[in-house]
PDB file of C-alpha atoms in Angstrom:
ATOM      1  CA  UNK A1210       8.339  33.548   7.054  1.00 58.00           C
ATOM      2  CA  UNK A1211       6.539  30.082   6.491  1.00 57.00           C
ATOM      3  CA  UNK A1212       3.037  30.354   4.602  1.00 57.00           C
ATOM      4  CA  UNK A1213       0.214  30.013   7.321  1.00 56.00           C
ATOM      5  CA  UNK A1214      -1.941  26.659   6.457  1.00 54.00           C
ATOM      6  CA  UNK A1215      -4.910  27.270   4.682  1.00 52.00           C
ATOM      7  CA  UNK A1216      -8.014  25.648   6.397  1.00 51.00           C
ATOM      8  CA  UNK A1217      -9.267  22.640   4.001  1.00 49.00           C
ATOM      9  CA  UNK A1218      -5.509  22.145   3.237  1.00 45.00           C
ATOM     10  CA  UNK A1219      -2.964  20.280   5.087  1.00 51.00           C
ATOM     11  CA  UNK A1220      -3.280  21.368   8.549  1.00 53.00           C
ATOM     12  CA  UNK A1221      -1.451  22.128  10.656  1.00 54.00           C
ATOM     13  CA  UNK A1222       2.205  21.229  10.525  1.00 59.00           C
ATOM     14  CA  UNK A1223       5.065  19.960  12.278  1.00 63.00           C
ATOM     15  CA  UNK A1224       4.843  18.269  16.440  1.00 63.00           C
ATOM     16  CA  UNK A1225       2.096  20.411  17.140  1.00 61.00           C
ATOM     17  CA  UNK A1226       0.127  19.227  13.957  1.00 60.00           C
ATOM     18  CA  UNK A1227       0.719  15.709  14.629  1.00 62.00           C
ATOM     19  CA  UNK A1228      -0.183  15.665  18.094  1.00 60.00           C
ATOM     20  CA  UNK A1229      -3.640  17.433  17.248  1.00 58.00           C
ATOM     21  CA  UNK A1230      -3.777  14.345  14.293  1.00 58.00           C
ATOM     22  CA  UNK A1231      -3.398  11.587  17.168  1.00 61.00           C
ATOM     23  CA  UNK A1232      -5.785  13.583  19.668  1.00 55.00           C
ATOM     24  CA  UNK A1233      -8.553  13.676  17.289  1.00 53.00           C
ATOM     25  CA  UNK A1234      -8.221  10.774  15.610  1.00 53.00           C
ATOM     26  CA  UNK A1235      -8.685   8.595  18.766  1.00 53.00           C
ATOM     27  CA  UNK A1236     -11.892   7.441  19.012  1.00 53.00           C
ATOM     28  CA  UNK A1237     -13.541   9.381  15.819  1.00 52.00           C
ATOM     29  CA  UNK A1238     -15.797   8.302  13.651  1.00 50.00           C
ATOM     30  CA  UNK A1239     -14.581   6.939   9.817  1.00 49.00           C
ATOM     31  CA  UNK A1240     -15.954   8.657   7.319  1.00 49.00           C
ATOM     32  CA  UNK A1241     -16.768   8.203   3.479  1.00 47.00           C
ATOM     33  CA  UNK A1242     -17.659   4.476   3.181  1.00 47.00           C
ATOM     34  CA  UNK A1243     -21.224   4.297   1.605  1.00 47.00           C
ATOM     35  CA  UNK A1244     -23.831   2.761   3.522  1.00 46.00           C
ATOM     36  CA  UNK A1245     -21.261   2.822   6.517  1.00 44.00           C
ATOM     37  CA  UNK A1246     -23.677   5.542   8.440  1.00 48.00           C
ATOM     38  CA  UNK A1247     -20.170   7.623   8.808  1.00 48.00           C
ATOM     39  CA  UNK A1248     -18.271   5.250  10.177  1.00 53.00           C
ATOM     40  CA  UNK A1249     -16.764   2.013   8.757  1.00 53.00           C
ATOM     41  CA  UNK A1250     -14.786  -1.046  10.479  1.00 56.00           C
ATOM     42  CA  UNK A1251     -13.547  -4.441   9.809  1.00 56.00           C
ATOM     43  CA  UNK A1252     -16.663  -5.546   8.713  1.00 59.00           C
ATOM     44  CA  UNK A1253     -17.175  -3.670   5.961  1.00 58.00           C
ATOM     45  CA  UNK A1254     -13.343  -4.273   4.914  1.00 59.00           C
ATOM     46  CA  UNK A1255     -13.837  -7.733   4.258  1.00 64.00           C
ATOM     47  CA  UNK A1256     -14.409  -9.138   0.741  1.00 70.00           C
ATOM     48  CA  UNK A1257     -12.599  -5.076  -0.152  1.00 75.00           C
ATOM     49  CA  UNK A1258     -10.072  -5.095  -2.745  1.00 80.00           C
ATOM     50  CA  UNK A1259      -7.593  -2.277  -2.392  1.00 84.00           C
ATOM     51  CA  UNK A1260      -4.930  -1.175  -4.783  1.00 87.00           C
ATOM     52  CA  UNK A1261      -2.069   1.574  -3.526  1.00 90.00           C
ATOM     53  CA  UNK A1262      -0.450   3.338  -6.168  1.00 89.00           C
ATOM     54  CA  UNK A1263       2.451   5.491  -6.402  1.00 89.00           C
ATOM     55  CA  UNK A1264       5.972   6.173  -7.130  1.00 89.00           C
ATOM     56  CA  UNK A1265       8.887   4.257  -5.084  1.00 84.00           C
ATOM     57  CA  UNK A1266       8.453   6.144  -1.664  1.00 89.00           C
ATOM     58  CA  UNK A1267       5.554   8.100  -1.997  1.00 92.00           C
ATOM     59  CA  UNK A1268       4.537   6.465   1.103  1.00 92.00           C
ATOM     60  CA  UNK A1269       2.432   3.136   0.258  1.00 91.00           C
ATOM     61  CA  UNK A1270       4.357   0.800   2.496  1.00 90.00           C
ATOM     62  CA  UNK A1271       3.617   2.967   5.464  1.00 92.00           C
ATOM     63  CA  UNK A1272      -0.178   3.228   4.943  1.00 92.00           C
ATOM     64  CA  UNK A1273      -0.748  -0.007   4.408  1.00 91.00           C
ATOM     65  CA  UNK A1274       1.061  -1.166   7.326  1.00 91.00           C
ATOM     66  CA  UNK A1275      -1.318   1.186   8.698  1.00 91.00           C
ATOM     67  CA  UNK A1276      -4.679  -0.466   6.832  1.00 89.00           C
ATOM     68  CA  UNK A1277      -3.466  -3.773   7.931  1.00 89.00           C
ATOM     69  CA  UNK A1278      -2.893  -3.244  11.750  1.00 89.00           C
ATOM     70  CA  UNK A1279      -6.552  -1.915  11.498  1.00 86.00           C
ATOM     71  CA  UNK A1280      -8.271  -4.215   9.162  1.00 84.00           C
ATOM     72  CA  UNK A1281      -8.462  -7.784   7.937  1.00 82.00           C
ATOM     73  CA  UNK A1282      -6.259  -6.827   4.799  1.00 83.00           C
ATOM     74  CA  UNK A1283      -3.439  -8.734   3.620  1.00 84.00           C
ATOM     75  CA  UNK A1284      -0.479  -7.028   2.228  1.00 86.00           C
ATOM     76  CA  UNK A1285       0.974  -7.913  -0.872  1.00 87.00           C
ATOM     77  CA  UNK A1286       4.201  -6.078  -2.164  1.00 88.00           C
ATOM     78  CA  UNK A1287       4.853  -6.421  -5.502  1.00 89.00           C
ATOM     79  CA  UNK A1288       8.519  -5.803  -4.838  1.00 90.00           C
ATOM     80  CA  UNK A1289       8.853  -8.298  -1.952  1.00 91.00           C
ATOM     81  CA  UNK A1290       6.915 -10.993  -4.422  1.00 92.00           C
ATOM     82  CA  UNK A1291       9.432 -10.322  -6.737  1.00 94.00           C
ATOM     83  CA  UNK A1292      12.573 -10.589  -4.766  1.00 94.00           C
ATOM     84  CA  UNK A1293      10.988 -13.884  -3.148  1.00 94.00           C
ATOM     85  CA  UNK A1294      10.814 -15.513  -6.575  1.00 94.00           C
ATOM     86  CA  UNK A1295      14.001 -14.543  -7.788  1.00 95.00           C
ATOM     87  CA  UNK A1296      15.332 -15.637  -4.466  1.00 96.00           C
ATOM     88  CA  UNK A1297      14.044 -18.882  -4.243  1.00 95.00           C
ATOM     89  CA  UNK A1298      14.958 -19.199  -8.559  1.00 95.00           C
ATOM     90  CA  UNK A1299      11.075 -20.082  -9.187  1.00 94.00           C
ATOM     91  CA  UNK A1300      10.461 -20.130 -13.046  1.00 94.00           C
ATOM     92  CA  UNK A1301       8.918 -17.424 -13.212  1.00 93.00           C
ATOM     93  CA  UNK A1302      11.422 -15.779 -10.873  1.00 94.00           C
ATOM     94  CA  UNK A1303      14.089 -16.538 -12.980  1.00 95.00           C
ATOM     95  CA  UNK A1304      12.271 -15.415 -15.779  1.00 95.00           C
ATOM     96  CA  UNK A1305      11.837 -11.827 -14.221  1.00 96.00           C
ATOM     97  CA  UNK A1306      15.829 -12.040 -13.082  1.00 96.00           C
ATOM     98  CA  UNK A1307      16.628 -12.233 -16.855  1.00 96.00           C
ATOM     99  CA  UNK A1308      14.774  -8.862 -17.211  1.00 97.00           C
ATOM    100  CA  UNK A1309      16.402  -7.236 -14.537  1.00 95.00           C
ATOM    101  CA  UNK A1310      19.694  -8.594 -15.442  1.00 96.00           C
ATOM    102  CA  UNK A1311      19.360  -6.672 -18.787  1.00 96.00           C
ATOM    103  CA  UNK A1312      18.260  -3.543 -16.809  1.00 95.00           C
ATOM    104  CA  UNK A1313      14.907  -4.351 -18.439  1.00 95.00           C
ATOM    105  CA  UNK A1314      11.703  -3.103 -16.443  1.00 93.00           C
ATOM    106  CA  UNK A1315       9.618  -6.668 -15.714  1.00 95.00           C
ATOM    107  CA  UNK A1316       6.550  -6.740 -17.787  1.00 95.00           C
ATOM    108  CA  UNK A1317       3.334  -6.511 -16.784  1.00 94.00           C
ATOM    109  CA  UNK A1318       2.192  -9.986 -17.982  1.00 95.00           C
ATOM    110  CA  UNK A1319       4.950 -11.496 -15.620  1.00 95.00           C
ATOM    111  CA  UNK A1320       4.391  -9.507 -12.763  1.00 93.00           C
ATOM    112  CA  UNK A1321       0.916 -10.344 -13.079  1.00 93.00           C
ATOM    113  CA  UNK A1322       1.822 -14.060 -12.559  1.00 93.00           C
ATOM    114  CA  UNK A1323       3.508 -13.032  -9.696  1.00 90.00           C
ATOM    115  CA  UNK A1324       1.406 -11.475  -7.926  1.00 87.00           C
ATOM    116  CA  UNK A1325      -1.280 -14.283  -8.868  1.00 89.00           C
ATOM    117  CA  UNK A1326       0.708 -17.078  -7.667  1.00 86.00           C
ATOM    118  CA  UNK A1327       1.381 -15.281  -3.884  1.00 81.00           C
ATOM    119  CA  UNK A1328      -2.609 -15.147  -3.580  1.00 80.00           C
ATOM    120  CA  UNK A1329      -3.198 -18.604  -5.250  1.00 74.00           C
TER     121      UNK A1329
END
């Protein structure tokens, strides 16, 4: 038999779990930003810097589709910045292509300029 969820854990699972996720998340309150009074909304997301970490899909494509459709964010994948460069043979796209084409990992000083120049 499946172990039961523990309360505090992660819920309830499965179509029954998600349907109780979507009932009672329409309409609640956002917790956990300070000075929000509980609840927290585009407003406070604006001048917010975000960073989502993890491996390649652990899942931070999907939330921050989800952050964006909610809040003034703006996206930035260092993966799709990458491919753009080395698609449109930028210098520092080609650069980066020379890595890869060595089965080098990019460093961090040119991905860096990546990302820089696709907020500049």
């Amino acid at each position: 038999p499946a172990p039961r969820a523990r309360p505090g854990r992660r819920g309830m699972r499965g179509a029954a779990g998600q349907a109780a996720r979507r009932a009672s998340a329409r309409g609640a309150p956002r917790r956990g930003m300070p000075g929000s009074g509980g609840t927290w909304g585009p407003s406070l997301a604006r001048g917010m810097r975000t960073i989502i970490l993890g491996p390649p899909g652990g899942g931070k494509g999907t939330i921050s589709a989800k952050m964006v459709r909610e809040f003034p964010f703006v996206h930035i994948s260092t993966g799709d910045v990458l491919r753009e460069h080395v698609r449109r043979e930028t210098a520092v796209g080609l650069e980066a292509k020379a890595y890869m084409a060595r089965g080098d990992l990019v460093p961090d000083e040119v991905m860096t300029r990546l990302v820089l120049s696709s907020i500049a």
